[in-house]
mmCIF file of C-alpha atoms in Angstrom:
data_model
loop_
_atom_site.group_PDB
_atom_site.id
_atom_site.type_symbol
_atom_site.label_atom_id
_atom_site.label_comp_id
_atom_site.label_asym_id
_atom_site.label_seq_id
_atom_site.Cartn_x
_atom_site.Cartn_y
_atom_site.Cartn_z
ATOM 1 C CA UNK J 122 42.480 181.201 149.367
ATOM 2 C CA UNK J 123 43.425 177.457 148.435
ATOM 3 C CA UNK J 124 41.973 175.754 146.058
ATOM 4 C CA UNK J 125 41.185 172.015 145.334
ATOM 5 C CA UNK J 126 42.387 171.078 141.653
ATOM 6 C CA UNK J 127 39.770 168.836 140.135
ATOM 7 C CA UNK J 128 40.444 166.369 137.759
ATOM 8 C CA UNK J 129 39.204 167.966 134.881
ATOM 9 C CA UNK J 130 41.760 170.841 135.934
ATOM 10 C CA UNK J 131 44.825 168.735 135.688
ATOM 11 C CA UNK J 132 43.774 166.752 132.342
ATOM 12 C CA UNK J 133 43.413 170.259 130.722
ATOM 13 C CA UNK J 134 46.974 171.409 131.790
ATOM 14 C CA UNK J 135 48.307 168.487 131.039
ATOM 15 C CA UNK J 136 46.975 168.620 127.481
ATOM 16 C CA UNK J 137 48.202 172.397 127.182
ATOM 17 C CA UNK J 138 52.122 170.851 128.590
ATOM 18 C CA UNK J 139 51.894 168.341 125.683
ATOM 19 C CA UNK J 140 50.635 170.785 123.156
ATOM 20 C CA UNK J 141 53.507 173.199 124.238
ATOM 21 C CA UNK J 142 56.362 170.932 124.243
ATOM 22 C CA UNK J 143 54.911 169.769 120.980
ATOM 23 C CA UNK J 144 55.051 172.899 119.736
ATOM 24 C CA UNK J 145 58.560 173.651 120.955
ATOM 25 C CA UNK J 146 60.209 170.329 119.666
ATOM 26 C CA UNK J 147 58.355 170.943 116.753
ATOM 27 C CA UNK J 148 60.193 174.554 116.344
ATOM 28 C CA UNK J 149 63.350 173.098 117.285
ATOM 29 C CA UNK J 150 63.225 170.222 114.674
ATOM 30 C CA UNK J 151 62.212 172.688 111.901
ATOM 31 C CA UNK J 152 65.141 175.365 112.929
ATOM 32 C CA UNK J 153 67.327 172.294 112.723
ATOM 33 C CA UNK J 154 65.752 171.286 109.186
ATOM 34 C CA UNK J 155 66.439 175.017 108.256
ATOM 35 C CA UNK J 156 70.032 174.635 109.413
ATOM 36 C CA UNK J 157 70.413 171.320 107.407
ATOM 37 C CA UNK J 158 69.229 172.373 104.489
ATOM 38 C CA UNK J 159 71.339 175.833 104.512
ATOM 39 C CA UNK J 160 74.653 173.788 105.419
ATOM 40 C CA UNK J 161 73.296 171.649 102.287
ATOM 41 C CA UNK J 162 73.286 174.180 99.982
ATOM 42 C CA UNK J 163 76.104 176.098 100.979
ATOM 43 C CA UNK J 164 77.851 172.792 100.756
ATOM 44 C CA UNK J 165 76.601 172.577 97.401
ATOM 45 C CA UNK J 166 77.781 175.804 96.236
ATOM 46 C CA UNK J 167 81.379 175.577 97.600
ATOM 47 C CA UNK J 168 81.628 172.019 95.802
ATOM 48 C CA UNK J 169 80.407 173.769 92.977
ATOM 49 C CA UNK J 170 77.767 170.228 92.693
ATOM 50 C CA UNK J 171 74.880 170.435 90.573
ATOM 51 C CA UNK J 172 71.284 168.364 92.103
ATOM 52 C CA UNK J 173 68.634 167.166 90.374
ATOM 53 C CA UNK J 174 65.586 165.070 91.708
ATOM 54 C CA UNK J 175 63.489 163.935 88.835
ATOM 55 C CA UNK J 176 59.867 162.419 89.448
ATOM 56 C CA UNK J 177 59.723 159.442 86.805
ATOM 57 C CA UNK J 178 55.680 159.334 86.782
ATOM 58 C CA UNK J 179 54.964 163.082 87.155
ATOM 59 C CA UNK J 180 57.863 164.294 85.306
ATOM 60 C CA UNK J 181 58.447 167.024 87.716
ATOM 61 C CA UNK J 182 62.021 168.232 88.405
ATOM 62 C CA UNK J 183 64.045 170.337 90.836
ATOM 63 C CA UNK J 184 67.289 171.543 90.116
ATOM 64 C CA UNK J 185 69.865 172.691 92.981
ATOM 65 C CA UNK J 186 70.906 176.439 92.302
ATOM 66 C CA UNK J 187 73.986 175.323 90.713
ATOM 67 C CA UNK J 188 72.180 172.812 88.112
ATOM 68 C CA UNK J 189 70.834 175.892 87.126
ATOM 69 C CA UNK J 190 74.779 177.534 86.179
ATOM 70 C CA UNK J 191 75.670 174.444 84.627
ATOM 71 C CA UNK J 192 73.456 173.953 82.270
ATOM 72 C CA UNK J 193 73.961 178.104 81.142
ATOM 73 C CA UNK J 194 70.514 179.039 82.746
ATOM 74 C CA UNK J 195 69.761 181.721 84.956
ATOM 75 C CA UNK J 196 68.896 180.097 88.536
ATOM 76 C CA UNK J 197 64.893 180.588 88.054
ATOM 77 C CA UNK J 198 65.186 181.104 84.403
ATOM 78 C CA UNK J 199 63.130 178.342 83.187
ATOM 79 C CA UNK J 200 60.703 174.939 85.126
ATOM 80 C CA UNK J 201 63.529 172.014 85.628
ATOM 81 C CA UNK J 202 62.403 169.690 83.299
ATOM 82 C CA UNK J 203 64.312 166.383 81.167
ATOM 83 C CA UNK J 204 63.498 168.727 78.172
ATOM 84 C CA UNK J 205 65.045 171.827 79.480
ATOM 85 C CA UNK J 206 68.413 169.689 80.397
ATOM 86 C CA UNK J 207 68.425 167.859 76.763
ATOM 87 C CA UNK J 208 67.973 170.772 75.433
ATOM 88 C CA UNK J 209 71.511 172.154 76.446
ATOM 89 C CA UNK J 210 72.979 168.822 75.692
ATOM 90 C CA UNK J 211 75.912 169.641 73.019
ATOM 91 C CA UNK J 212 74.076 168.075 69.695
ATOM 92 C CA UNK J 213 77.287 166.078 69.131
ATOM 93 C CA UNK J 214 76.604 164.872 72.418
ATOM 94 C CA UNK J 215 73.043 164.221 72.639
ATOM 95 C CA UNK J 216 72.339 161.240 71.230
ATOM 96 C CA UNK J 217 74.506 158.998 73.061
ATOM 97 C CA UNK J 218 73.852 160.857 76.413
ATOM 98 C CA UNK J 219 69.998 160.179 76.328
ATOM 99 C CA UNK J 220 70.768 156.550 75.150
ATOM 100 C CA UNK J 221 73.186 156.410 78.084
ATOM 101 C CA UNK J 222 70.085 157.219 80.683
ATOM 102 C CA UNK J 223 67.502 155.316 78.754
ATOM 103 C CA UNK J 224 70.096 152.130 79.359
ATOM 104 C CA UNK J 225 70.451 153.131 82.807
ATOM 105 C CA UNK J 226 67.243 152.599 83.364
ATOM 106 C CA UNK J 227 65.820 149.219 81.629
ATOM 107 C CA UNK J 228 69.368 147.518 83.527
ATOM 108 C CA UNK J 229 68.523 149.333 86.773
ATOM 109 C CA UNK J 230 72.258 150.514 86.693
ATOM 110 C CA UNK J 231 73.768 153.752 87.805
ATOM 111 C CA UNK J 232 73.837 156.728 85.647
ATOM 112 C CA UNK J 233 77.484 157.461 84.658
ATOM 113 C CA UNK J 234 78.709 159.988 82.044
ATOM 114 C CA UNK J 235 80.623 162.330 80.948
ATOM 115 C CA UNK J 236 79.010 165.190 78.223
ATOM 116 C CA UNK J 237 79.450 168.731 76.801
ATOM 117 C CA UNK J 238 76.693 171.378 77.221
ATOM 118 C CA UNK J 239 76.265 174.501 75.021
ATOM 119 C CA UNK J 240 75.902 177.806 76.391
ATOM 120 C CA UNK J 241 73.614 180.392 74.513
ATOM 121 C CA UNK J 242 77.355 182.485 74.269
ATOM 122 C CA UNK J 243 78.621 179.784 73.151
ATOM 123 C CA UNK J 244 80.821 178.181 75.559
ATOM 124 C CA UNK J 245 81.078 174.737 75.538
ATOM 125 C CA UNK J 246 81.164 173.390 79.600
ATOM 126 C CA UNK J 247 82.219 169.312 80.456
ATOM 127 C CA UNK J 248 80.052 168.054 82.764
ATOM 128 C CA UNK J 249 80.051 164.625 84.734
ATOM 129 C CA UNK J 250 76.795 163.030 85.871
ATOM 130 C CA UNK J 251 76.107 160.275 88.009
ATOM 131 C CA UNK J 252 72.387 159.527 89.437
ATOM 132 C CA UNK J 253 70.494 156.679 90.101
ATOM 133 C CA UNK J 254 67.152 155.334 89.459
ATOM 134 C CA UNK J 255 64.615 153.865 92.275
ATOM 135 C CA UNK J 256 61.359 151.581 91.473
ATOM 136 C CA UNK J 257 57.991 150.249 92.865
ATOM 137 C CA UNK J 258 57.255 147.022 93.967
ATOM 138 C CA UNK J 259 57.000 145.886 90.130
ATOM 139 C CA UNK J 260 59.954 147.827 88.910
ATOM 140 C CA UNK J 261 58.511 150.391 87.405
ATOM 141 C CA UNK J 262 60.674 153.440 87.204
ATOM 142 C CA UNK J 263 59.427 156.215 90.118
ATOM 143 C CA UNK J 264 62.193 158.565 90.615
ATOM 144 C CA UNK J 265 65.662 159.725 89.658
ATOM 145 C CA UNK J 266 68.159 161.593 91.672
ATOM 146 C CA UNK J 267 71.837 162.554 90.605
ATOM 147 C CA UNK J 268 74.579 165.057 90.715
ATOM 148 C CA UNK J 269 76.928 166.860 88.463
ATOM 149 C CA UNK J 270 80.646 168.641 88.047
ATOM 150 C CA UNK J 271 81.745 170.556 86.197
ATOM 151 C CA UNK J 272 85.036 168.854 84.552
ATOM 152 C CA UNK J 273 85.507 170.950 81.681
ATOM 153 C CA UNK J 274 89.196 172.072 83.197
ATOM 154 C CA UNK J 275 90.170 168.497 83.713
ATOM 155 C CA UNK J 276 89.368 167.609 80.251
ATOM 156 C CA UNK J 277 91.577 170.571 78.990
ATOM 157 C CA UNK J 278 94.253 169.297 80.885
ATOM 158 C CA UNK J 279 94.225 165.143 79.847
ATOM 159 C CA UNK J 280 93.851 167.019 76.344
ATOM 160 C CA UNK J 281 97.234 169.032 76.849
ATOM 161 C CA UNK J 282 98.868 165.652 78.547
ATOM 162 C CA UNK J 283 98.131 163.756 75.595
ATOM 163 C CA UNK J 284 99.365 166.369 73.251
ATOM 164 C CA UNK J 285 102.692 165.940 75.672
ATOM 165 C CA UNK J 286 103.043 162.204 75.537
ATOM 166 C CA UNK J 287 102.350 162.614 71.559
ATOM 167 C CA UNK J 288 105.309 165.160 71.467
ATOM 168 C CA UNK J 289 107.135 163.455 73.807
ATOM 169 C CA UNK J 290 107.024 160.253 71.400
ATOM 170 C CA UNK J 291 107.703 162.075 68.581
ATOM 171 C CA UNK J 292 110.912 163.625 70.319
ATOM 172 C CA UNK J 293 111.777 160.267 71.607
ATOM 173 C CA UNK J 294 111.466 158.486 68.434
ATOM 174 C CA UNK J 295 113.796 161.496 66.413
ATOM 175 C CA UNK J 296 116.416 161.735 69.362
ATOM 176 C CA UNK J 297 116.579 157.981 69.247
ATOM 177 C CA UNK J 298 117.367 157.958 64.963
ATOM 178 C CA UNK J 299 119.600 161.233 65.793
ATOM 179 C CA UNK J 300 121.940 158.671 67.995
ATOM 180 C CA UNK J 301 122.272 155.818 65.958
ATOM 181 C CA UNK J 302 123.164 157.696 62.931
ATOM 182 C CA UNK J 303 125.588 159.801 65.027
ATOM 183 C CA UNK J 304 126.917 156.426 66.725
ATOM 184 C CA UNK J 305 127.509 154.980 62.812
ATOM 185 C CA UNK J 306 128.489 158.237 61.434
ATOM 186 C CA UNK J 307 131.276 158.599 64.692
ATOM 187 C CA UNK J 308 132.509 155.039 63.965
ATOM 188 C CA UNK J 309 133.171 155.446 60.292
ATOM 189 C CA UNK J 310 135.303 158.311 60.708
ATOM 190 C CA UNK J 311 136.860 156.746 64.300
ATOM 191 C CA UNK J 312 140.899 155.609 63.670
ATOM 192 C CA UNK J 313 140.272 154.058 67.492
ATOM 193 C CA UNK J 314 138.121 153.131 70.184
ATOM 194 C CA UNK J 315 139.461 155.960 72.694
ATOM 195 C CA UNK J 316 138.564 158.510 69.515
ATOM 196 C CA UNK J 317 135.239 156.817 68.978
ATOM 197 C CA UNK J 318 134.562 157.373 72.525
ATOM 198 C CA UNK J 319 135.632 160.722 72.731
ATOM 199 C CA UNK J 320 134.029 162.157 69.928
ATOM 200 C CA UNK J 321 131.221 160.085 70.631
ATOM 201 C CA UNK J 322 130.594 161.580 74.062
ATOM 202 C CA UNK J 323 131.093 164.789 72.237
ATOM 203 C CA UNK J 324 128.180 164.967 70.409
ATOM 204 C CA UNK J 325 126.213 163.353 73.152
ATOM 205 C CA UNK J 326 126.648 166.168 75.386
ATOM 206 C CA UNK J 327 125.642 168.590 72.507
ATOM 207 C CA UNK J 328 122.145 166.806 72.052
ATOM 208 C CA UNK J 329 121.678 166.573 75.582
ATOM 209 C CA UNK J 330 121.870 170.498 75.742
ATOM 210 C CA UNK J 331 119.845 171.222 72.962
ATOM 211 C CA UNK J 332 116.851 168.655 74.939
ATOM 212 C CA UNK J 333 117.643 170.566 78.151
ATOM 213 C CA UNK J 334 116.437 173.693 76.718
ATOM 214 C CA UNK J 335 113.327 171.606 74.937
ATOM 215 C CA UNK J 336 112.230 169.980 78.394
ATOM 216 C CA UNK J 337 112.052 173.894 79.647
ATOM 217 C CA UNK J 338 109.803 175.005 77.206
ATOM 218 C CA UNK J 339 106.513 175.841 78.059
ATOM 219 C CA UNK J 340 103.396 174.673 75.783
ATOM 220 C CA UNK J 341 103.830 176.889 72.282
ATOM 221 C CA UNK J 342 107.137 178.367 73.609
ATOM 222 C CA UNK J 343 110.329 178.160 70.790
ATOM 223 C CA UNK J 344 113.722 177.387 71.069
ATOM 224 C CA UNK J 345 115.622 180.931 69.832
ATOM 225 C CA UNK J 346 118.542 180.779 67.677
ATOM 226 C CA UNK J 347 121.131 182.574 70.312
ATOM 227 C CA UNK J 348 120.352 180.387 73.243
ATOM 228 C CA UNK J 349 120.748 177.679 71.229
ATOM 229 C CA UNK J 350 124.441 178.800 70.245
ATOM 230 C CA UNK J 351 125.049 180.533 73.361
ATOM 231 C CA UNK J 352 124.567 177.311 75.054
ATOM 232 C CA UNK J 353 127.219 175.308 72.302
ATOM 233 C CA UNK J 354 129.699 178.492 72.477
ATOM 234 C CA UNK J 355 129.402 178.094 76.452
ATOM 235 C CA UNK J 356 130.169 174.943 76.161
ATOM 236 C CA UNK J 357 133.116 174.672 74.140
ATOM 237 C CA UNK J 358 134.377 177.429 76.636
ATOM 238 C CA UNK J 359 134.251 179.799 72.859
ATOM 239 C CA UNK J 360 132.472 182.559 75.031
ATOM 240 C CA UNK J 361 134.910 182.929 77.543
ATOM 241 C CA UNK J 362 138.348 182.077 76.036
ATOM 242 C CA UNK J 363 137.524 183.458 72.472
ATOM 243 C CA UNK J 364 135.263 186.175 73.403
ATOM 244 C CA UNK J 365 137.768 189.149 71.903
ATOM 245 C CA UNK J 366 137.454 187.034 68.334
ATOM 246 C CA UNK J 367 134.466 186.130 68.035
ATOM 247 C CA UNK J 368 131.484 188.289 66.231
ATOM 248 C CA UNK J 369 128.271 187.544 66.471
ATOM 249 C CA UNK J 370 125.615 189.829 64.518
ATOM 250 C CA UNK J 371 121.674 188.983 64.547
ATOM 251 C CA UNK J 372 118.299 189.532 65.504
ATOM 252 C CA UNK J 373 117.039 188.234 68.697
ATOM 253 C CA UNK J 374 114.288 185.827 69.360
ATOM 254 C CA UNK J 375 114.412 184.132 66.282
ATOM 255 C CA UNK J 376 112.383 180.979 66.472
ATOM 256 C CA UNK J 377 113.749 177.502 65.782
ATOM 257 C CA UNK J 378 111.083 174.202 65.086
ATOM 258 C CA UNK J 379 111.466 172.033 67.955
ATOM 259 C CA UNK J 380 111.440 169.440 65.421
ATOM 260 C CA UNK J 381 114.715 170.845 64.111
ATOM 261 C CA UNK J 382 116.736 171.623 66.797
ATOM 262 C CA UNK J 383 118.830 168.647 67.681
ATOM 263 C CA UNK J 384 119.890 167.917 64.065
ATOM 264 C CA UNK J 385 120.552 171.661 63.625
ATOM 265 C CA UNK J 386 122.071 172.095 67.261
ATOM 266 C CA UNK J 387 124.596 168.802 66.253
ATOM 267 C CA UNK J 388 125.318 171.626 63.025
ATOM 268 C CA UNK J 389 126.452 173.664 65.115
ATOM 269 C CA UNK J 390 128.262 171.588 67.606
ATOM 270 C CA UNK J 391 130.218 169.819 64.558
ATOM 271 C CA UNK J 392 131.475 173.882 63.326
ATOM 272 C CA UNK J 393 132.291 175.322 66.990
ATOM 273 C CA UNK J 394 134.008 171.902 67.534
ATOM 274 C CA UNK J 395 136.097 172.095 63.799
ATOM 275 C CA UNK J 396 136.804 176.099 65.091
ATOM 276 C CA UNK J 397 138.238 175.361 68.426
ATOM 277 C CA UNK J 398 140.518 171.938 66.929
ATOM 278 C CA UNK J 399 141.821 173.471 63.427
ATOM 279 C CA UNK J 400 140.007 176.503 62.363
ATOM 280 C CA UNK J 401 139.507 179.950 63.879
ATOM 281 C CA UNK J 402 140.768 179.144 67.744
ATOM 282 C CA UNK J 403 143.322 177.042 66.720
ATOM 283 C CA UNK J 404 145.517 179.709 65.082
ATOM 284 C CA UNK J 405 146.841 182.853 66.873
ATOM 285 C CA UNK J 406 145.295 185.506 64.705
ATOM 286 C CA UNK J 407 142.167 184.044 64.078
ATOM 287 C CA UNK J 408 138.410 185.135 64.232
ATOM 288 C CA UNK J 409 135.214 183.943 63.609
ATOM 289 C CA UNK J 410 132.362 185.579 62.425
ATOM 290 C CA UNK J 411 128.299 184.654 62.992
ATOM 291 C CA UNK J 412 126.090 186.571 61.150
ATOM 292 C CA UNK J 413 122.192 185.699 60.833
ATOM 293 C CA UNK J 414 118.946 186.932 59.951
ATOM 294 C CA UNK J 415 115.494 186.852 58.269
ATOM 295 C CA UNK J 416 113.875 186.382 54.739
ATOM 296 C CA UNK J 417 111.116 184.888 53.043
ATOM 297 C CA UNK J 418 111.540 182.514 50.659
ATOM 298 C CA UNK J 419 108.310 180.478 48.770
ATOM 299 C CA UNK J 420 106.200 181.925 51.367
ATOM 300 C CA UNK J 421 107.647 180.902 54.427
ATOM 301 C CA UNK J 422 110.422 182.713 56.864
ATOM 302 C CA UNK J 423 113.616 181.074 56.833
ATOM 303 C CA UNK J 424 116.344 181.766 58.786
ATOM 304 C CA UNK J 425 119.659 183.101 56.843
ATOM 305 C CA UNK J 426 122.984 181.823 58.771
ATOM 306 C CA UNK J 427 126.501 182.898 57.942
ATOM 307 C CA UNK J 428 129.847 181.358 59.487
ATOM 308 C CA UNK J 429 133.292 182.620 58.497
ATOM 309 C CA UNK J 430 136.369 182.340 59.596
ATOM 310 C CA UNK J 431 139.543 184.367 59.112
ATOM 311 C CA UNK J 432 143.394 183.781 59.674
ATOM 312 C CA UNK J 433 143.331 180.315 59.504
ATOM 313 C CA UNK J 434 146.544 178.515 58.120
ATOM 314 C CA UNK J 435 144.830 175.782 55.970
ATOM 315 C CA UNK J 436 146.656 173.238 56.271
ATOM 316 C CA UNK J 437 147.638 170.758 54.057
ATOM 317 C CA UNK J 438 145.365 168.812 51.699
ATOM 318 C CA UNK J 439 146.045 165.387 53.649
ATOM 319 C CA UNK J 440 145.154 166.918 57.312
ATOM 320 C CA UNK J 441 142.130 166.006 59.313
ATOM 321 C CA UNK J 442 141.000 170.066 58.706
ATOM 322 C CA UNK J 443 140.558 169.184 55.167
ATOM 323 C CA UNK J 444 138.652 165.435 55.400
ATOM 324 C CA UNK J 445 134.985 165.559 54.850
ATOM 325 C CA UNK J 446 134.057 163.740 58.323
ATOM 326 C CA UNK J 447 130.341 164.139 60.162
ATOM 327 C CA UNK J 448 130.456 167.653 60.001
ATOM 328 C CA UNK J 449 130.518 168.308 56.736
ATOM 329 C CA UNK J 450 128.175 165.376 55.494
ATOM 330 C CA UNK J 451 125.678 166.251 58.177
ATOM 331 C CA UNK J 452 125.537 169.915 56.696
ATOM 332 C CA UNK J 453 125.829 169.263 52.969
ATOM 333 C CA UNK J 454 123.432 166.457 53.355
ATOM 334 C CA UNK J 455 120.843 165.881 56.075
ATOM 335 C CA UNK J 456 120.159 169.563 56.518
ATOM 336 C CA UNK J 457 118.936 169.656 53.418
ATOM 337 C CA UNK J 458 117.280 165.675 53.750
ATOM 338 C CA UNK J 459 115.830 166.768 57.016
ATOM 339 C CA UNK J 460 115.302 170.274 57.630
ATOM 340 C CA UNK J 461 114.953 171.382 54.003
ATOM 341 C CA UNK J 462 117.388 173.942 54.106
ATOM 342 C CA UNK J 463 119.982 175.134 51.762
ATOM 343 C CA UNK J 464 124.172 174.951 52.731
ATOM 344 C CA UNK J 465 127.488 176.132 51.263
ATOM 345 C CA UNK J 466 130.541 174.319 53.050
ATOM 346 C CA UNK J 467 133.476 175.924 51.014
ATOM 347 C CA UNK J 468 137.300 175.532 52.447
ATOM 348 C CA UNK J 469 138.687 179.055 51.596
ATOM 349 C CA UNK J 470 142.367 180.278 51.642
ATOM 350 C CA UNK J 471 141.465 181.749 55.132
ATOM 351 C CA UNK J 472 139.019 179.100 56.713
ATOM 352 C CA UNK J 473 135.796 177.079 56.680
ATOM 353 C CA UNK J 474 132.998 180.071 55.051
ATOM 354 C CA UNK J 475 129.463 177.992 55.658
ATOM 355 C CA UNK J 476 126.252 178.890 55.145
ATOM 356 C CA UNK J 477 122.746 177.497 56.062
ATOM 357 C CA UNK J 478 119.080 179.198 55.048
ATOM 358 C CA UNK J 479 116.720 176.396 56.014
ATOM 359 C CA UNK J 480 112.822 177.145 57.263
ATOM 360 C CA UNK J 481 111.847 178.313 60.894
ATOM 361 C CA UNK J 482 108.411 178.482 63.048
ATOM 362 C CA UNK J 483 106.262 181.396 61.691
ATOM 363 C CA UNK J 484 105.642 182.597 64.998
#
């Protein structure tokens, strides 16, 4: 059977339609909210960014999860509050971080800074902050809301840069003395331009081995002793072309001051060179030997370095084997100026017998 729909009928399933499709959009917008808010705070946690909203008037707080981490709390562990972050505020750090966010404030500026927190283990965490402040009608403070990272492995790193650029300096400002005192020392002792620039280069080369094997070193790495005259042997071809007389007798890993090395590598340099022109490889028959080792002395370890030669025809008193040129006057004096060490440089019947004890890194 039909029947007639009044009016009253069709209001009241009209209001039911509304009330359902409210009811539906209202479902869809809070499943969407949900959805928002998860992506939010999974966004959050990947970024590794720490919220805070902070009622001005009320004082209430709310942290994000991470907030939480940052500040060494266990997410739930205590009621977000200003006291609860001050109180993890390094106290180094405190004073001028509060200061900071009171200033924010009366200039109705941004929040921006940079502070250390302190763990109850301990650990001491970077963190950068930036929030903002928002007022009423008469600008009086009403709420606060910011965000945090944690920076403390980009502050270790500018620290370790600018402990680089310090040694870097430092290096720069030795290698640069080490060159004009080699380019002085090379003139005196240069009968010509062509020898000058021979010799010159010479020595050039050397240091620029010895800061090869410094711009390789890792951050509390060492030059050791037998690189440092494997590389000068190598170089002179000694290894190679000598190599059946030639002894070398040491310990291995022996640990040179990178503040050392270049005056010490030009040492050794200045004897190979002497060996190859008019000592040890110059005459058939000849040998060199390269003892070193360890000792304490006054405390400290020093390393204990022997050079002798054998079968060398000295020549006569006149010869260039005999002069004291940069060699000699950079091991009888500047090792001992520079480095503190102790030398011998004694001409025997046989060849050049030198000796040089001078301090080395403890580690």
């Amino acid at each position: 059977a039909s029947r007639t729909w009044s009016t009253l009928d069709i209001s009241l399933a009209r209001e039911t339609a509304e009330r359902t499709w409210a009811a539906v959009e209202r479902a869809r917008a809070e499943a969407a909210l949900k959805e928002s808010e998860e992506r939010l705070r999974n966004a959050l946690e990947v970024g590794r960014l720490g919220m805070w909203d902070w009622n001005v008037k009320t004082g209430e707080v709310t942290w994000s999860d991470e907030h939480f981490r940052m500040e060494g709390y266990a997410v739930g562990e205590v009621v977000p509050s200003y006291e609860a972050w001050a109180a993890r505020i390094h106290p180094d750090d405190r004073e001028a971080t509060e200061a900071a966010l009171k200033q924010a404030m009366e200039r109705r500026e941004d929040y921006v800074r940079e502070f250390r927190v302190l763990h109850p283990d301990g650990n001491v965490r970077w963190l950068y902050g930036r929030g903002r402040f928002f007022f009423d009608d008469i600008g009086h403070p009403m709420r606060m809301v910011g965000a945090m990272i944690d920076v403390t492995d980009r502050k270790a790193w500018e620290e370790r840069l600018q402990v680089l650029v310090l040694e870097l300096q430092h290096r720069t400002r030795n290698l640069l003395g080490v060159v004009r005192s080699l380019a002085n020392s090379t003139l005196r002792s240069s009968s010509s331009l062509s020898e000058f620039r021979a010799t010159f280069q010479d020595r050039l080369a050397a240091l620029a081995r010895v800061n090869s094997l410094l711009s390789r070193l890792n951050e509390g790495d060492r030059i050791h002793f037998e690189e440092l005259l494997a590389a000068e042997l190598l170089a002179l071809g000694v290894s190679d072309a000598y190599k059946d007389r030639i002894t070398l007798e040491g310990p291995h890993g022996v640990r040179l001051r990178s503040g050392t090395v270049q005056t010490f590598a030009l040492a050794l340099h200045e004897l190979a060179t002497n060996a190859v022109k008019y000592g040890a490889f110059a005459t058939p028959g000849g040998s060199l030997v390269i003892r070193w080792g360890l000792s304490r002395q006054d405390g400290k370890t020093q390393l204990d370095l022997e050079w002798k030669e054998r079968g060398v025809q000295v020549p006569a008193p006149d010869s260039a084997f005999r002069r004291t040129g940069y060699g000699r006057e950079l091991i009888e004096r500047a090792l001992p100026y520079q480095l503190k060490a102790k030398t011998t440089y004694v001409l025997e019947e046989d060849g050049v017998h030198c000796t040089i004890m001078m301090p080395i890194s403890e580690g």
